Tab-separated table of C-alpha atoms in Angstrom:
chain	number	residue	atom	x	y	z
A	25	GLY	CA	113.294	154.711	118.163
A	26	ASP	CA	111.250	154.667	115.722
A	27	SER	CA	107.094	153.944	116.590
A	28	VAL	CA	103.913	154.260	115.955
A	29	THR	CA	101.057	155.898	117.765
A	30	GLN	CA	96.979	155.326	116.911
A	31	MET	CA	94.133	156.961	119.413
A	32	GLU	CA	93.341	153.831	121.198
A	33	GLY	CA	89.970	153.073	121.392
A	34	PRO	CA	87.905	151.469	121.459
A	35	VAL	CA	85.767	153.500	119.036
A	36	THR	CA	82.157	153.027	119.257
A	37	LEU	CA	79.899	154.553	116.260
A	38	SER	CA	76.090	154.093	114.971
A	39	GLU	CA	76.468	152.395	111.707
A	40	GLU	CA	76.851	154.938	108.166
A	41	ALA	CA	79.055	157.138	110.772
A	42	PHE	CA	82.106	159.139	109.743
A	43	LEU	CA	85.061	157.320	110.696
A	44	THR	CA	88.932	158.375	111.797
A	45	ILE	CA	91.672	156.598	113.532
A	46	ASN	CA	94.750	158.763	113.673
A	47	CYS	CA	98.104	157.388	113.603
A	48	THR	CA	101.259	159.707	113.466
A	49	TYR	CA	104.739	158.031	113.716
A	50	THR	CA	108.042	158.957	113.957
A	51	ALA	CA	110.221	158.448	110.969
A	52	THR	CA	114.140	158.533	109.195
A	53	GLY	CA	113.766	158.876	105.817
A	54	TYR	CA	109.310	158.131	104.185
A	55	PRO	CA	109.934	154.561	105.037
A	56	SER	CA	106.202	153.133	103.693
A	57	LEU	CA	102.744	152.808	105.852
A	58	PHE	CA	99.770	150.130	105.928
A	59	TRP	CA	97.231	150.090	107.602
A	60	TYR	CA	96.223	146.430	107.773
A	61	VAL	CA	92.475	145.072	110.326
A	62	GLN	CA	92.042	141.521	112.435
A	63	TYR	CA	88.490	140.882	112.462
A	64	PRO	CA	87.001	138.475	114.622
A	65	GLY	CA	88.672	134.924	114.686
A	66	GLU	CA	90.667	135.852	111.984
A	67	GLY	CA	94.129	137.263	111.225
A	68	LEU	CA	95.588	140.527	110.280
A	69	GLN	CA	95.397	141.217	106.759
A	70	LEU	CA	96.983	144.252	104.941
A	71	LEU	CA	93.919	147.046	103.887
A	72	LEU	CA	95.525	149.654	102.417
A	73	LYS	CA	99.091	150.881	101.825
A	74	ALA	CA	101.265	153.939	101.155
A	75	THR	CA	104.593	154.003	99.838
A	76	LYS	CA	105.883	157.778	99.589
A	77	ALA	CA	105.471	161.460	100.626
A	78	ASP	CA	100.992	162.794	99.837
A	79	ASP	CA	100.566	159.069	98.807
A	80	LYS	CA	96.817	157.484	99.546
A	81	GLY	CA	96.276	153.927	100.006
A	82	SER	CA	92.138	153.221	99.699
A	83	ASN	CA	90.458	149.800	100.401
A	84	LYS	CA	87.136	148.863	100.760
A	85	GLY	CA	86.270	152.494	100.857
A	86	PHE	CA	88.795	153.036	103.878
A	87	GLU	CA	91.548	155.273	102.981
A	88	ALA	CA	94.476	157.092	104.306
A	89	THR	CA	96.810	159.990	103.242
A	90	TYR	CA	100.490	159.394	103.416
A	91	ARG	CA	101.655	163.129	104.883
A	92	LYS	CA	105.163	164.216	105.716
A	93	GLU	CA	104.901	167.293	106.822
A	94	THR	CA	102.577	165.912	109.859
A	95	THR	CA	103.924	162.048	110.002
A	96	SER	CA	100.809	160.928	110.058
A	97	PHE	CA	98.236	158.839	108.214
A	98	HIS	CA	95.275	157.906	110.017
A	99	LEU	CA	92.602	156.496	108.301
A	100	GLU	CA	88.563	157.535	107.224
A	101	LYS	CA	85.712	155.786	106.244
A	102	GLY	CA	82.877	157.777	105.051
A	103	SER	CA	80.015	155.249	105.868
A	104	VAL	CA	81.232	152.324	108.233
A	105	GLN	CA	79.279	149.088	108.824
A	106	VAL	CA	78.665	146.975	111.297
A	107	SER	CA	80.945	144.441	109.338
A	108	ASP	CA	83.284	146.850	109.840
A	109	SER	CA	83.742	146.187	113.206
A	110	ALA	CA	87.653	144.591	113.492
A	111	VAL	CA	90.517	145.701	115.512
A	112	TYR	CA	92.575	148.519	113.312
A	113	PHE	CA	96.700	148.408	113.512
A	114	CYS	CA	98.599	150.908	112.168
A	115	ALA	CA	101.960	150.138	111.099
A	116	ARG	CA	105.455	151.627	108.884
A	117	ALA	CA	108.733	149.462	107.786
A	118	ASN	CA	111.905	149.640	109.362
A	119	THR	CA	114.275	148.925	107.014
A	120	ASP	CA	113.151	144.746	106.889
A	121	LYS	CA	110.372	145.086	109.940
A	122	LEU	CA	107.289	146.372	110.022
A	123	ILE	CA	106.969	148.711	112.853
A	124	PHE	CA	103.025	148.073	114.485
A	125	GLY	CA	100.858	150.542	116.621
A	126	THR	CA	98.928	148.831	119.788
A	127	GLY	CA	95.759	148.717	117.727
A	128	THR	CA	92.343	150.516	117.838
A	129	ARG	CA	89.117	148.353	118.211
A	130	LEU	CA	86.198	149.638	116.293
A	131	GLN	CA	83.029	148.466	116.923
A	132	VAL	CA	79.817	149.775	114.652
A	133	PHE	CA	76.278	149.461	115.764
A	134	PRO	CA	73.193	149.441	114.140
B	24	GLY	CA	94.973	126.630	101.557
B	25	ALA	CA	97.829	128.769	100.290
B	26	GLY	CA	98.207	130.893	102.891
B	27	VAL	CA	100.113	130.823	106.064
B	28	SER	CA	99.682	127.613	108.168
B	29	GLN	CA	100.215	128.178	111.912
B	30	SER	CA	100.050	125.021	113.853
B	31	PRO	CA	98.931	124.670	116.930
B	32	SER	CA	96.512	126.844	116.817
B	33	ASN	CA	95.540	127.264	121.048
B	34	LYS	CA	98.540	125.415	123.027
B	35	VAL	CA	97.839	125.202	127.013
B	36	THR	CA	101.060	124.372	128.643
B	37	GLU	CA	102.196	124.735	132.881
B	38	LYS	CA	104.562	127.128	133.205
B	39	GLY	CA	108.500	125.650	133.537
B	40	LYS	CA	107.014	123.519	130.458
B	41	ASP	CA	109.422	124.137	126.678
B	42	VAL	CA	107.162	124.556	123.403
B	43	GLU	CA	107.343	124.532	119.801
B	44	LEU	CA	105.221	126.805	117.673
B	45	ARG	CA	105.611	126.153	113.809
B	46	CYS	CA	104.963	128.441	110.887
B	47	ASP	CA	103.854	127.637	107.090
B	48	PRO	CA	104.682	130.201	105.013
B	49	ILE	CA	102.902	130.538	101.821
B	50	SER	CA	104.693	128.979	98.833
B	51	GLY	CA	107.924	131.146	97.603
B	52	HIS	CA	107.941	133.846	100.060
B	53	THR	CA	111.309	133.716	101.551
B	54	ALA	CA	110.733	136.375	103.974
B	55	LEU	CA	109.999	135.177	107.358
B	56	TYR	CA	108.854	136.904	110.744
B	57	TRP	CA	107.212	136.134	113.948
B	58	TYR	CA	105.185	138.249	116.373
B	59	ARG	CA	103.487	138.096	119.317
B	60	GLN	CA	100.271	140.015	120.427
B	61	SER	CA	99.733	140.079	123.531
B	62	LEU	CA	96.045	141.189	125.764
B	63	GLY	CA	96.133	145.083	125.160
B	64	GLN	CA	99.695	145.282	123.079
B	65	GLY	CA	100.339	145.391	120.003
B	66	LEU	CA	102.578	143.539	117.549
B	67	GLU	CA	105.730	143.000	119.091
B	68	PHE	CA	108.397	141.793	116.605
B	69	LEU	CA	110.207	139.029	117.326
B	70	ILE	CA	112.775	137.276	114.629
B	71	TYR	CA	113.086	137.928	111.400
B	72	PHE	CA	114.924	135.642	108.253
B	73	GLN	CA	115.246	136.582	104.589
B	74	GLY	CA	116.663	133.768	102.264
B	75	ASN	CA	119.857	132.515	103.440
B	76	SER	CA	120.996	135.554	104.506
B	77	ALA	CA	121.491	135.584	108.964
B	78	PRO	CA	118.552	136.352	111.080
B	79	ASP	CA	117.762	139.452	112.915
B	80	LYS	CA	116.868	138.490	116.354
B	81	SER	CA	117.068	141.707	117.658
B	82	GLY	CA	112.989	141.586	119.006
B	83	LEU	CA	113.138	138.026	120.900
B	84	PRO	CA	112.924	138.837	124.299
B	85	SER	CA	115.463	136.899	126.133
B	86	ASP	CA	117.327	133.556	126.283
B	87	ARG	CA	114.551	131.676	126.317
B	88	PHE	CA	112.961	132.006	122.551
B	89	SER	CA	114.521	131.020	119.949
B	90	ALA	CA	113.757	130.090	116.172
B	91	GLU	CA	115.189	128.089	113.106
B	92	ARG	CA	113.755	128.337	109.338
B	93	THR	CA	114.631	125.198	107.681
B	94	GLY	CA	115.806	124.689	104.249
B	95	GLY	CA	114.185	127.790	103.335
B	96	SER	CA	110.764	127.536	104.380
B	97	VAL	CA	109.032	126.179	107.467
B	98	SER	CA	110.128	127.733	110.455
B	99	THR	CA	109.803	126.313	114.510
B	100	LEU	CA	109.737	129.637	117.283
B	101	THR	CA	110.668	127.387	120.889
B	102	ILE	CA	110.390	128.675	124.145
B	103	GLN	CA	111.787	127.768	126.901
B	104	ARG	CA	111.152	127.637	130.267
B	105	THR	CA	107.967	128.964	129.821
B	106	GLN	CA	106.628	132.154	132.351
B	107	GLN	CA	103.529	133.340	132.559
B	108	GLU	CA	104.739	136.217	130.649
B	109	ASP	CA	104.537	134.936	127.915
B	110	SER	CA	100.955	133.914	127.482
B	111	ALA	CA	100.290	135.843	124.513
B	112	VAL	CA	99.375	134.808	120.316
B	113	TYR	CA	102.421	134.682	118.606
B	114	LEU	CA	101.484	135.362	114.383
B	115	CYS	CA	103.539	134.567	111.945
B	116	ALA	CA	103.912	136.123	108.932
B	117	SER	CA	105.646	136.153	105.119
B	118	SER	CA	106.843	137.909	102.753
B	119	PRO	CA	107.619	137.702	98.469
B	120	GLY	CA	111.338	139.196	99.651
B	121	GLN	CA	112.233	140.994	96.721
B	122	GLY	CA	113.183	144.810	97.089
B	123	ARG	CA	113.422	146.376	100.215
B	124	THR	CA	111.272	143.498	102.892
B	125	GLY	CA	109.924	146.381	104.802
B	126	ASN	CA	107.474	147.707	101.894
B	127	GLN	CA	106.605	144.493	101.227
B	128	PRO	CA	102.613	143.677	102.434
B	129	GLN	CA	103.163	141.012	104.637
B	130	HIS	CA	101.098	138.350	104.589
B	131	PHE	CA	99.782	136.759	107.861
B	132	GLY	CA	98.783	133.210	110.190
B	133	ASP	CA	95.814	132.935	112.260
B	134	GLY	CA	98.290	132.813	114.929
B	135	THR	CA	99.076	129.881	117.637
B	136	ARG	CA	97.057	131.417	121.211
B	137	LEU	CA	99.472	130.373	124.302
B	138	SER	CA	98.576	129.963	127.595
B	139	ILE	CA	101.073	129.541	130.748
B	140	LEU	CA	99.316	128.177	133.261
């Protein structure tokens, strides 16, 4: 069935380090892809999205490019901050609902 | 506020009891979703409501789980005869509902943390 696979965490980085969180998906067709973020003590919120192949979603310095040839949507940020510490969820659309990955915890230390 | 509101924020109950969880979506959003987030797991889809259409119940894990949406707005998720494995955070989300809702960002509430003793 349709699924989303994320790299396991936690990912531990020093401030200003480069971040990559891998996400791959199984697909029939070209579903919309999303990254959601859950900051400590808060609900999930949309970080960025891409709706078609080669689209790049970006927000708050984070980017992810929809790669249909590798069925991937890796999340990247050039220089992380302590305030980026959170759990990040990759998701793909499946007709009228979302299928989420298991989440990747990011911990950024000063 | 104008976001998705869930209540209670925390619920502790004994095994075998019934529980009701409430979700108040963003005003005007026709699509409403329930998810479950268990420790160490991702978000598991439970049920989806869209307008007046029959709900998609394909994610409900057993017949102890049911949900209603009254008047196209507030939704209640009911778990009967709770078991310890039901312990999780139950999240509600809504989206505007025009077009293919799977392509639309979903707006999440803060969730209800359910603990079954």
